[in-house]
Short mmCIF file of C-alpha atoms and ligand atoms in Angstrom, two decimals:
data_model
loop_
_atom_site.label_atom_id
_atom_site.label_comp_id
_atom_site.label_asym_id
_atom_site.label_seq_id
_atom_site.Cartn_x
_atom_site.Cartn_y
_atom_site.Cartn_z
CA MET G 1 99.92 229.55 25.06
CA LYS G 2 100.53 231.18 21.67
CA VAL G 3 100.44 234.94 21.61
CA GLY G 4 99.96 237.45 18.86
CA ILE G 5 101.16 240.81 19.36
CA ILE G 6 100.23 243.92 17.05
CA GLY G 7 102.88 246.53 17.27
CA ALA G 8 106.62 246.54 18.09
CA GLY G 9 106.63 249.77 19.92
CA ALA G 10 107.37 249.91 23.64
CA ALA G 11 104.35 248.28 24.92
CA GLY G 12 104.22 245.47 22.48
CA LEU G 13 107.89 244.40 22.71
CA ALA G 14 107.65 244.83 26.69
CA ALA G 15 104.83 242.40 26.79
CA ALA G 16 106.44 240.02 24.12
CA LEU G 17 109.57 240.03 26.45
CA ASP G 18 107.61 238.79 29.56
CA PHE G 19 105.64 236.31 27.45
CA SER G 20 108.62 234.67 26.17
CA ALA G 21 110.18 234.50 29.67
CA GLY G 22 107.03 232.78 30.72
CA GLY G 23 107.97 230.08 28.03
CA HIS G 24 104.96 231.19 25.76
CA LYS G 25 105.16 231.35 22.01
CA VAL G 26 105.01 234.99 21.04
CA VAL G 27 104.72 236.43 17.42
CA VAL G 28 104.78 240.40 16.99
CA TYR G 29 103.55 241.88 13.83
CA GLU G 30 104.78 245.74 12.97
CA ALA G 31 103.47 247.74 10.36
CA ALA G 32 106.43 249.91 9.94
CA PRO G 33 109.70 248.58 8.41
CA PHE G 34 111.38 249.32 12.01
CA ILE G 35 110.71 248.50 15.58
CA GLY G 36 110.50 251.28 18.38
CA GLY G 37 107.42 252.86 17.20
CA GLN G 38 107.11 256.69 18.17
CA ALA G 39 110.68 256.10 19.98
CA SER G 40 112.21 254.59 16.89
CA THR G 41 115.20 256.41 14.89
CA ILE G 42 116.57 257.41 11.73
CA PRO G 43 120.36 257.73 10.84
CA VAL G 44 121.65 261.57 11.39
CA GLY G 45 125.33 262.01 11.06
CA GLY G 46 126.05 258.42 10.94
CA ALA G 47 124.19 257.65 14.39
CA PRO G 48 120.77 256.71 15.25
CA LEU G 49 118.50 259.64 16.59
CA GLU G 50 114.89 259.46 17.64
CA ARG G 51 112.34 260.73 15.15
CA GLY G 52 110.93 262.76 17.76
CA TYR G 53 113.34 263.98 20.71
CA HIS G 54 113.44 261.52 23.67
CA HIS G 55 114.98 261.69 27.11
CA LEU G 56 113.93 259.99 30.35
CA PHE G 57 113.37 261.42 33.88
CA THR G 58 115.04 260.06 37.15
CA ASN G 59 111.68 258.75 38.30
CA ASP G 60 111.04 256.56 35.01
CA GLN G 61 111.58 253.57 37.06
CA ALA G 62 109.87 250.72 34.80
CA ILE G 63 112.23 251.45 31.85
CA LEU G 64 115.29 251.48 34.25
CA ASP G 65 113.98 247.97 35.30
CA LEU G 66 113.45 246.78 32.09
CA MET G 67 117.00 247.74 30.88
CA ASP G 68 118.28 246.01 33.88
CA ASP G 69 116.45 242.78 33.17
CA ILE G 70 117.71 242.79 29.67
CA GLY G 71 121.20 243.62 30.67
CA VAL G 72 121.60 247.09 29.03
CA ALA G 73 121.43 249.14 32.35
CA GLU G 74 124.90 250.41 32.30
CA THR G 75 124.11 252.23 28.84
CA MET G 76 121.79 254.61 30.72
CA LYS G 77 123.71 257.87 31.30
CA TRP G 78 122.25 261.08 33.00
CA TYR G 79 123.06 264.78 31.73
CA PRO G 80 122.18 268.02 33.28
CA SER G 81 119.77 270.04 30.98
CA ARG G 82 119.54 273.56 30.16
CA VAL G 83 116.04 274.99 30.08
CA GLY G 84 114.89 278.29 28.46
CA THR G 85 111.61 280.03 27.96
CA TYR G 86 110.73 282.55 25.14
CA THR G 87 108.13 284.86 25.90
CA SER G 88 107.97 288.57 25.51
CA GLY G 89 110.26 288.66 22.66
CA LYS G 90 113.12 287.30 24.72
CA VAL G 91 114.89 283.91 25.91
CA TYR G 92 114.91 283.53 29.75
CA LYS G 93 117.00 281.05 31.47
CA THR G 94 114.47 278.85 33.36
CA THR G 95 116.78 275.84 34.33
CA THR G 96 116.66 275.86 38.07
CA ALA G 97 114.16 277.25 40.90
CA LEU G 98 116.81 280.33 41.46
CA ASP G 99 116.37 281.45 37.64
CA LEU G 100 112.85 281.68 38.10
CA LEU G 101 113.20 284.16 40.77
CA ARG G 102 115.07 286.15 38.11
CA PHE G 103 112.42 285.48 35.34
CA GLY G 104 112.12 288.96 34.24
CA ALA G 105 109.23 288.54 31.89
CA ILE G 106 106.66 288.86 34.96
CA PRO G 107 106.87 291.18 38.05
CA PHE G 108 108.65 289.54 40.95
CA LEU G 109 105.85 288.93 43.19
CA GLU G 110 104.23 286.85 40.44
CA ARG G 111 107.41 284.92 40.06
CA ILE G 112 107.22 283.95 43.79
CA LYS G 113 103.42 282.90 43.06
CA LEU G 114 104.57 280.74 40.09
CA GLY G 115 107.08 279.00 42.42
CA LEU G 116 104.82 278.48 45.38
CA PHE G 117 102.08 277.45 42.85
CA ALA G 118 104.33 274.44 41.57
CA LEU G 119 105.56 273.73 45.02
CA LYS G 120 101.82 273.39 46.16
CA VAL G 121 100.81 271.13 43.10
CA GLY G 122 104.01 269.02 43.85
CA ARG G 123 102.93 268.22 47.51
CA ILE G 124 99.49 267.07 46.23
CA LYS G 125 99.60 263.24 46.92
CA GLU G 126 96.17 262.27 45.71
CA TRP G 127 95.56 262.94 42.03
CA ARG G 128 91.97 261.53 42.25
CA ASP G 129 90.89 264.89 44.15
CA LEU G 130 92.02 266.91 40.95
CA GLU G 131 90.12 264.52 38.62
CA ASN G 132 87.18 266.84 37.87
CA GLU G 133 89.01 269.92 37.22
CA THR G 134 90.92 271.35 34.15
CA ALA G 135 94.45 272.38 34.22
CA ASP G 136 93.48 275.50 32.70
CA PHE G 137 90.89 276.28 35.45
CA TRP G 138 93.52 275.80 38.17
CA LEU G 139 96.07 277.71 36.48
CA ARG G 140 93.66 280.72 35.37
CA GLU G 141 91.77 280.64 38.84
CA ARG G 142 94.51 279.52 41.39
CA LEU G 143 97.27 281.08 39.82
CA GLY G 144 96.30 283.50 37.36
CA GLY G 145 98.00 286.91 36.65
CA ALA G 146 101.04 287.43 34.49
CA ALA G 147 102.11 283.73 35.48
CA TYR G 148 99.29 282.35 33.62
CA ASP G 149 99.07 285.15 30.84
CA LYS G 150 102.72 284.85 29.84
CA VAL G 151 103.61 281.40 30.71
CA TRP G 152 101.14 278.84 31.21
CA ALA G 153 98.30 279.80 28.93
CA PRO G 154 100.48 280.21 25.87
CA LEU G 155 102.09 276.84 26.74
CA LEU G 156 98.97 275.28 27.44
CA LYS G 157 97.56 276.45 23.85
CA GLY G 158 100.75 275.48 22.17
CA LYS G 159 100.69 272.00 23.42
CA PHE G 160 97.02 271.26 23.05
CA GLY G 161 95.58 273.90 20.76
CA SER G 162 92.00 274.30 20.88
CA PHE G 163 91.70 271.49 23.20
CA TYR G 164 93.77 273.49 26.02
CA ASP G 165 90.91 274.18 28.25
CA ARG G 166 89.58 270.57 28.28
CA ILE G 167 92.90 268.91 29.69
CA GLY G 168 92.48 267.32 33.37
CA MET G 169 94.37 268.75 36.06
CA PRO G 170 96.02 265.15 36.62
CA TRP G 171 98.08 266.00 33.48
CA PHE G 172 99.46 269.08 35.07
CA TRP G 173 100.19 267.33 38.35
CA SER G 174 102.00 264.43 36.89
CA LYS G 175 104.16 266.76 35.03
CA ILE G 176 104.89 268.83 37.84
CA GLN G 177 105.92 265.27 39.78
CA THR G 178 107.96 264.34 37.30
CA ARG G 179 109.78 267.48 36.83
CA PHE G 180 110.58 267.80 40.67
CA ALA G 181 111.78 264.40 40.82
CA SER G 182 114.35 264.92 38.28
CA ARG G 183 115.79 268.13 40.01
CA GLN G 184 118.20 268.07 42.84
CA GLY G 185 117.19 271.13 44.92
CA ILE G 186 116.63 274.93 44.45
CA ARG G 187 120.06 275.48 42.58
CA GLY G 188 119.80 271.97 41.01
CA ARG G 189 119.54 271.47 37.27
CA GLU G 190 117.21 268.61 36.08
CA MET G 191 118.92 265.55 35.20
CA LEU G 192 117.64 263.92 32.07
CA GLY G 193 118.52 260.33 31.04
CA TYR G 194 119.48 259.14 27.52
CA PRO G 195 120.95 255.67 26.54
CA ASP G 196 124.18 255.27 24.78
CA GLY G 197 123.54 254.28 21.22
CA SER G 198 119.93 255.98 21.53
CA PHE G 199 116.73 254.35 22.40
CA ASP G 200 117.74 251.64 19.74
CA THR G 201 119.90 250.06 22.37
CA VAL G 202 116.82 249.11 24.28
CA PHE G 203 114.77 248.13 21.42
CA ASP G 204 117.42 246.10 19.73
CA LYS G 205 118.25 244.14 22.67
CA LEU G 206 114.47 243.57 23.41
CA GLN G 207 113.98 242.09 20.08
CA GLU G 208 117.28 239.99 20.30
CA VAL G 209 116.07 238.62 23.71
CA ILE G 210 112.82 237.86 22.33
CA GLU G 211 114.02 235.99 19.48
CA SER G 212 116.64 233.97 21.22
CA ARG G 213 113.49 232.58 23.47
CA GLY G 214 111.78 231.49 20.14
CA GLY G 215 109.70 234.76 19.67
CA GLU G 216 109.33 236.30 16.21
CA VAL G 217 109.18 240.07 15.38
CA HIS G 218 108.01 240.70 11.90
CA VAL G 219 108.24 244.28 10.65
CA SER G 220 106.46 245.58 7.36
CA THR G 221 103.75 243.30 8.23
CA PRO G 222 100.67 245.40 8.94
CA VAL G 223 97.73 243.30 10.74
CA GLU G 224 94.47 243.86 8.80
CA LYS G 225 92.01 241.79 10.87
CA VAL G 226 91.66 240.19 14.36
CA ASP G 227 89.86 236.83 13.56
CA VAL G 228 87.00 236.39 15.99
CA VAL G 229 84.87 233.38 16.28
CA ASP G 230 81.60 233.28 18.73
CA GLY G 231 82.86 236.44 20.55
CA VAL G 232 86.40 235.03 21.08
CA ALA G 233 89.47 236.05 19.38
CA ARG G 234 91.32 233.23 17.40
CA GLY G 235 93.97 234.67 15.36
CA LEU G 236 95.27 237.45 13.22
CA VAL G 237 95.12 238.21 9.41
CA ALA G 238 98.39 240.34 8.57
CA ARG G 239 99.97 241.18 5.02
CA THR G 240 103.63 240.92 4.15
CA GLU G 241 105.55 243.43 2.32
CA SER G 242 105.08 241.32 -1.01
CA GLY G 243 101.36 241.51 -0.57
CA GLU G 244 101.12 238.07 0.84
CA GLU G 245 98.38 237.43 3.21
CA ILE G 246 99.38 235.60 6.51
CA ARG G 247 96.47 233.99 8.70
CA GLU G 248 97.83 232.79 11.98
CA GLU G 249 95.83 231.28 15.00
CA PHE G 250 96.63 232.55 18.46
CA ASP G 251 95.26 231.82 21.90
CA THR G 252 95.30 235.36 22.88
CA VAL G 253 95.98 238.47 21.24
CA LEU G 254 97.25 241.94 22.26
CA SER G 255 96.68 245.14 20.17
CA THR G 256 98.92 248.19 20.95
CA VAL G 257 97.58 250.24 18.08
CA PRO G 258 96.23 253.77 18.86
CA SER G 259 92.30 253.81 19.83
CA PHE G 260 91.20 255.14 16.55
CA LEU G 261 92.71 252.69 14.51
CA PHE G 262 91.41 249.68 16.50
CA PRO G 263 87.75 249.52 15.53
CA ASP G 264 89.14 248.81 11.86
CA MET G 265 90.52 245.59 12.57
CA VAL G 266 87.97 244.26 14.85
CA GLU G 267 84.18 244.12 15.25
CA LEU G 268 83.32 245.82 18.74
CA PRO G 269 80.27 246.52 20.73
CA ASP G 270 79.22 250.08 20.36
CA ASP G 271 79.76 251.22 23.95
CA TYR G 272 83.27 250.12 23.93
CA LYS G 273 83.93 251.68 20.32
CA LYS G 274 82.57 254.82 21.56
CA ARG G 275 85.16 255.09 24.58
CA LEU G 276 87.82 254.40 22.07
CA LEU G 277 86.53 256.95 19.51
CA ASP G 278 86.00 259.48 22.22
CA VAL G 279 89.58 259.84 22.77
CA HIS G 280 91.28 262.62 20.61
CA TYR G 281 94.72 262.20 19.61
CA LEU G 282 96.85 265.19 18.27
CA ALA G 283 99.74 264.35 15.89
CA ALA G 284 103.32 265.76 16.33
CA VAL G 285 105.10 267.57 13.44
CA VAL G 286 108.90 267.14 14.13
CA VAL G 287 111.63 268.69 11.86
CA ILE G 288 115.11 267.93 12.81
CA LEU G 289 118.00 270.42 11.25
CA GLU G 290 121.35 269.40 11.10
CA LEU G 291 123.39 272.75 11.75
CA GLU G 292 126.98 273.34 11.26
CA ARG G 293 126.74 275.60 14.54
CA PRO G 294 124.46 275.76 17.72
CA LEU G 295 121.51 277.99 17.53
CA THR G 296 121.34 278.55 21.40
CA ASN G 297 123.04 277.01 24.33
CA TYR G 298 119.76 275.46 25.70
CA TYR G 299 118.50 271.77 25.32
CA TRP G 300 115.09 272.54 26.00
CA MET G 301 113.37 275.67 24.90
CA ASN G 302 109.75 276.41 25.68
CA ILE G 303 107.97 278.69 23.62
CA ALA G 304 105.30 280.73 25.13
CA ASP G 305 104.47 283.14 22.24
CA PRO G 306 101.60 282.53 20.09
CA ASP G 307 103.14 284.24 17.12
CA ILE G 308 105.58 281.36 16.62
CA PRO G 309 104.18 278.62 14.68
CA PHE G 310 105.88 276.01 16.49
CA LEU G 311 105.85 274.77 20.18
CA GLY G 312 109.36 273.82 21.15
CA LEU G 313 112.99 273.97 20.21
CA ILE G 314 114.88 270.79 21.65
CA GLU G 315 118.78 271.17 20.82
CA HIS G 316 119.75 267.83 21.31
CA THR G 317 123.64 268.33 21.01
CA ASN G 318 123.33 270.83 23.94
CA MET G 319 122.75 267.74 26.21
CA LEU G 320 124.54 265.10 24.12
CA PRO G 321 127.85 265.21 22.45
CA LYS G 322 127.72 266.59 18.93
CA GLU G 323 130.49 264.09 18.12
CA TRP G 324 128.00 261.24 18.09
CA TYR G 325 126.42 263.02 14.90
CA GLY G 326 129.45 263.49 12.92
CA GLY G 327 130.13 267.11 14.52
CA LYS G 328 126.52 268.04 13.39
CA HIS G 329 124.47 270.25 15.74
CA VAL G 330 121.20 268.50 16.03
CA LEU G 331 117.96 270.61 16.42
CA TYR G 332 114.29 269.60 16.85
CA LEU G 333 111.47 271.61 15.95
CA THR G 334 108.45 270.31 17.14
CA ASN G 335 104.70 270.90 17.31
CA TYR G 336 101.45 269.05 18.35
CA LEU G 337 98.78 269.73 16.00
CA ASP G 338 95.29 268.27 15.03
CA ARG G 339 95.18 265.69 12.12
CA SER G 340 92.96 268.29 10.19
CA ASP G 341 95.33 271.12 10.71
CA ASP G 342 96.63 272.74 7.61
CA VAL G 343 100.28 272.62 9.22
CA TYR G 344 100.12 268.67 9.53
CA LYS G 345 99.43 268.50 5.89
CA MET G 346 102.38 270.79 4.83
CA SER G 347 105.39 269.52 3.02
CA GLN G 348 108.87 269.55 4.59
CA ASP G 349 109.72 272.75 2.28
CA GLU G 350 106.47 274.48 3.29
CA LEU G 351 107.23 273.97 6.97
CA LEU G 352 110.78 275.27 6.70
CA ASP G 353 109.45 278.45 4.84
CA LEU G 354 106.88 278.71 7.80
CA TYR G 355 109.50 277.97 10.55
CA LEU G 356 112.76 279.25 9.66
CA PRO G 357 112.06 282.77 9.67
CA HIS G 358 111.59 282.67 13.59
CA LEU G 359 114.98 281.20 14.26
CA THR G 360 116.56 284.61 14.27
CA LYS G 361 114.33 285.36 17.37
CA PHE G 362 116.47 282.80 19.46
CA ASN G 363 119.99 283.77 17.62
CA PRO G 364 120.10 286.75 15.28
CA GLU G 365 122.79 285.52 13.27
CA PHE G 366 120.90 282.45 12.21
CA ASP G 367 121.03 281.93 8.49
CA ARG G 368 119.71 279.26 6.34
CA SER G 369 123.08 278.43 4.94
CA TRP G 370 123.92 276.97 8.50
CA ILE G 371 121.48 274.05 7.67
CA GLN G 372 123.57 271.10 6.37
CA GLY G 373 120.77 268.50 6.58
CA VAL G 374 116.67 268.13 7.00
CA HIS G 375 114.56 265.46 8.44
CA TYR G 376 111.06 265.69 8.79
CA ASN G 377 108.41 263.32 10.61
CA ALA G 378 104.86 263.28 11.19
CA LEU G 379 103.24 261.08 14.03
CA SER G 380 99.69 260.64 13.74
CA ALA G 381 98.86 259.43 17.38
CA ALA G 382 101.71 261.44 19.24
CA GLN G 383 99.36 262.67 22.09
CA PRO G 384 96.15 261.76 23.35
CA ILE G 385 94.03 264.31 24.83
CA ILE G 386 93.04 263.42 28.42
CA PRO G 387 90.08 265.22 29.89
CA THR G 388 88.56 265.61 33.34
CA ASN G 389 87.19 262.49 35.11
CA TYR G 390 88.93 260.52 32.75
CA SER G 391 89.31 257.35 35.17
CA LYS G 392 85.52 256.72 34.26
CA ALA G 393 86.08 256.89 30.56
CA ILE G 394 89.15 255.14 30.02
CA PRO G 395 88.78 252.03 27.74
CA ASP G 396 89.48 248.81 29.50
CA HIS G 397 92.39 246.76 28.53
CA ARG G 398 90.27 243.74 28.42
CA THR G 399 88.14 244.32 25.54
CA PRO G 400 84.19 242.94 25.00
CA VAL G 401 86.12 240.14 22.75
CA LYS G 402 87.32 237.43 24.80
CA ASN G 403 91.22 236.83 24.56
CA LEU G 404 91.60 240.22 22.92
CA TYR G 405 93.45 243.10 24.78
CA LEU G 406 94.25 246.55 24.12
CA ALA G 407 97.34 248.55 25.52
CA ASN G 408 98.00 252.08 24.15
CA THR G 409 98.92 255.45 25.18
CA SER G 410 95.36 256.56 25.85
CA GLN G 411 95.30 253.97 28.77
CA ILE G 412 98.18 255.76 30.63
CA TYR G 413 96.85 257.61 33.27
CA PRO G 414 97.28 259.77 35.57
CA GLU G 415 100.76 260.11 33.93
CA ASP G 416 101.42 261.75 30.66
CA ARG G 417 102.36 259.18 27.90
CA GLY G 418 106.06 258.30 27.84
CA THR G 419 107.97 255.15 26.88
CA ASN G 420 108.62 254.43 30.73
CA TYR G 421 104.56 254.07 31.24
CA SER G 422 104.35 252.06 27.80
CA PHE G 423 106.99 249.64 28.94
CA ARG G 424 105.03 249.51 32.36
CA MET G 425 101.83 248.96 30.62
CA GLY G 426 103.16 246.22 28.22
CA ARG G 427 104.42 244.23 31.21
CA GLU G 428 101.27 244.77 33.23
CA LEU G 429 99.49 243.28 30.28
CA ALA G 430 101.47 240.37 29.83
CA GLU G 431 100.71 239.54 33.45
CA MET G 432 97.21 239.97 33.31
CA MET G 433 96.88 238.01 30.07
CA MET G 434 98.71 235.20 31.54
CA ASN G 435 96.69 235.29 34.63
CA ASP G 436 93.62 235.14 32.75
CA GLU G 437 94.80 232.00 30.86
CA GLN G 438 95.57 230.30 34.04
CA ARG G 439 92.27 231.29 35.61
CA SER G 440 90.34 229.77 32.67
CA TRP G 441 92.37 226.72 32.76
CA SER G 442 91.48 226.41 36.67
CA VAL G 443 87.61 226.84 35.86
CA TRP G 444 87.81 223.74 33.28
CA GLN G 445 89.97 221.40 35.89
C1 FAD X 1 107.48 263.95 19.38
C2 FAD X 1 107.53 263.07 20.67
C3 FAD X 1 108.26 263.03 21.57
C4 FAD X 1 108.18 262.01 22.64
N1 FAD X 1 109.35 262.41 23.73
C5 FAD X 1 109.40 261.55 24.50
C6 FAD X 1 110.24 261.48 25.66
O1 FAD X 1 110.95 262.32 25.76
N2 FAD X 1 110.27 260.50 26.69
C7 FAD X 1 109.41 259.50 26.44
O2 FAD X 1 109.47 258.61 27.33
N3 FAD X 1 108.51 259.38 25.61
C8 FAD X 1 108.46 260.29 24.61
N4 FAD X 1 107.42 260.28 23.57
C9 FAD X 1 106.35 258.91 23.87
C10 FAD X 1 106.74 257.72 23.67
O3 FAD X 1 107.48 257.86 22.29
C11 FAD X 1 105.45 256.77 23.51
O4 FAD X 1 104.67 256.99 24.37
C12 FAD X 1 105.82 255.43 23.42
O5 FAD X 1 107.01 255.22 22.45
C13 FAD X 1 104.72 254.79 22.76
O6 FAD X 1 104.86 253.36 22.90
P1 FAD X 1 103.58 252.40 22.53
O7 FAD X 1 104.23 251.01 22.18
O8 FAD X 1 102.67 252.66 23.44
O9 FAD X 1 103.10 252.69 21.02
P2 FAD X 1 103.77 253.06 19.84
O10 FAD X 1 105.20 253.29 19.84
O11 FAD X 1 102.91 254.19 18.83
O12 FAD X 1 103.72 251.58 19.00
C14 FAD X 1 102.48 251.32 18.44
C15 FAD X 1 103.17 250.20 17.17
O13 FAD X 1 101.80 250.00 16.49
C16 FAD X 1 102.28 249.82 15.03
N5 FAD X 1 100.98 249.61 14.41
C17 FAD X 1 99.98 250.51 14.19
N6 FAD X 1 99.07 249.88 13.39
C18 FAD X 1 99.45 248.61 13.06
C19 FAD X 1 98.90 247.62 12.43
N7 FAD X 1 97.78 247.56 11.85
N8 FAD X 1 99.56 246.48 12.23
C20 FAD X 1 100.96 246.35 12.99
N9 FAD X 1 101.40 247.30 14.11
C21 FAD X 1 100.74 248.52 13.85
C22 FAD X 1 102.83 251.24 14.96
O14 FAD X 1 103.52 251.25 13.74
C23 FAD X 1 103.68 251.34 16.24
O15 FAD X 1 105.11 250.81 16.08
C24 FAD X 1 107.41 261.03 22.71
C25 FAD X 1 106.44 260.91 21.67
C26 FAD X 1 106.65 261.78 20.45
C27 FAD X 1 105.53 261.73 19.62
#
């Protein structure tokens, strides 16, 4: 079978890996000049660094299995993370459960309530029972008080903006499950994973294995159209960097592009198209600063303060060695925004003018002169908004066009999107598509 894949991110390359293992000819077209999609890198201080901060949790089994399968498992290393939370004008250490007991931003009894609430959610086994309620409802009605007002409400609003009260409870449930899995006991710090050499180690090896089996990966080659004849996908129309049109026939096609881009490349029935367009995506705006010294001693800083115009500070070199980046301290300033938001449209300099005055809140000595390099990235489909009862609204992987399949982050549920789940989904899609192909042959025989 000849397989066409649109997108060389985690989902597309994981699917390509398994198709090529099954002896199928696979061709991957990628619009960007690089592979890796949202987990791709740029050079910082001489080493690759993700455009948006990336790490793994200990229960991210699918990526660990995939790394094993392609022979790079030994590059995955685990590091203790240090977590802080900025609220009420101060940074609080919130690395361990014990830190929560000392979390002076809220009264003592509220801290106990906050911890017990997380334990309670962590013990829930069946996420389906939570489906018709929002995370905000649970946090407001079942937790409430200062724990809601000072911690969860600002974090939810910071992450999801005006959509904060529409997020289904399974999203919160899955976050708690993941974070519990990565912690070791009440004193334990969270352990986070990062491959030696960055996520490039996984993506580069994937490409190498796929190509060694006769597969092709073409970057800078956006797909413009899926060729459909009599309701069946027959091939792809793509364009090379030099403007040349490529038309290639395929037996089956997998698209991994975001839902809002998919209808631009293929005619779809209204009900399926509506499912796709009903999913709203937030964009991410990520500024990376190369600093001559650290801003804080935390890896991950939650910001529960609506007056600060970004959502989080991730100080990469407080978890990973700064020597990898030529001795530079690497700091991400991150934000999730609607694509219509003014901040999404700002230039790098405008963003710096907006963000930098707030950094003295985390370290009063911070000075612009510490900055030795700046990188700016905007990702348009960073975070799908997953509302209540989403299991009934999720777009099917098998599209109404025969032999055309879709696998993107809006189809990851109940977990929040992440590389682990895109790798898992890509592999599941390869299996589904190969099984469908076999079934259609057995019908003919
Ligand atoms: C700021 C940020 C931080 C994150 N942090 C983490 C983290 O810590 N840990 C973690 O596991 N995950 C993290 N994620 C999520 C993770 O990166 C994504 O869930 C995952 O990489 C998505 O993979 P994908 O293949 O499903 O989609 P994508 O990576 O979006 O891949 C889709 C690909 O399709 C390509 N494409 C689009 N249109 C076309 C076209 N017309 N023709 C050809 N190609 C096309 C795109 O260029 C892209 O490469 C983060 C994401 C963001 C934005």
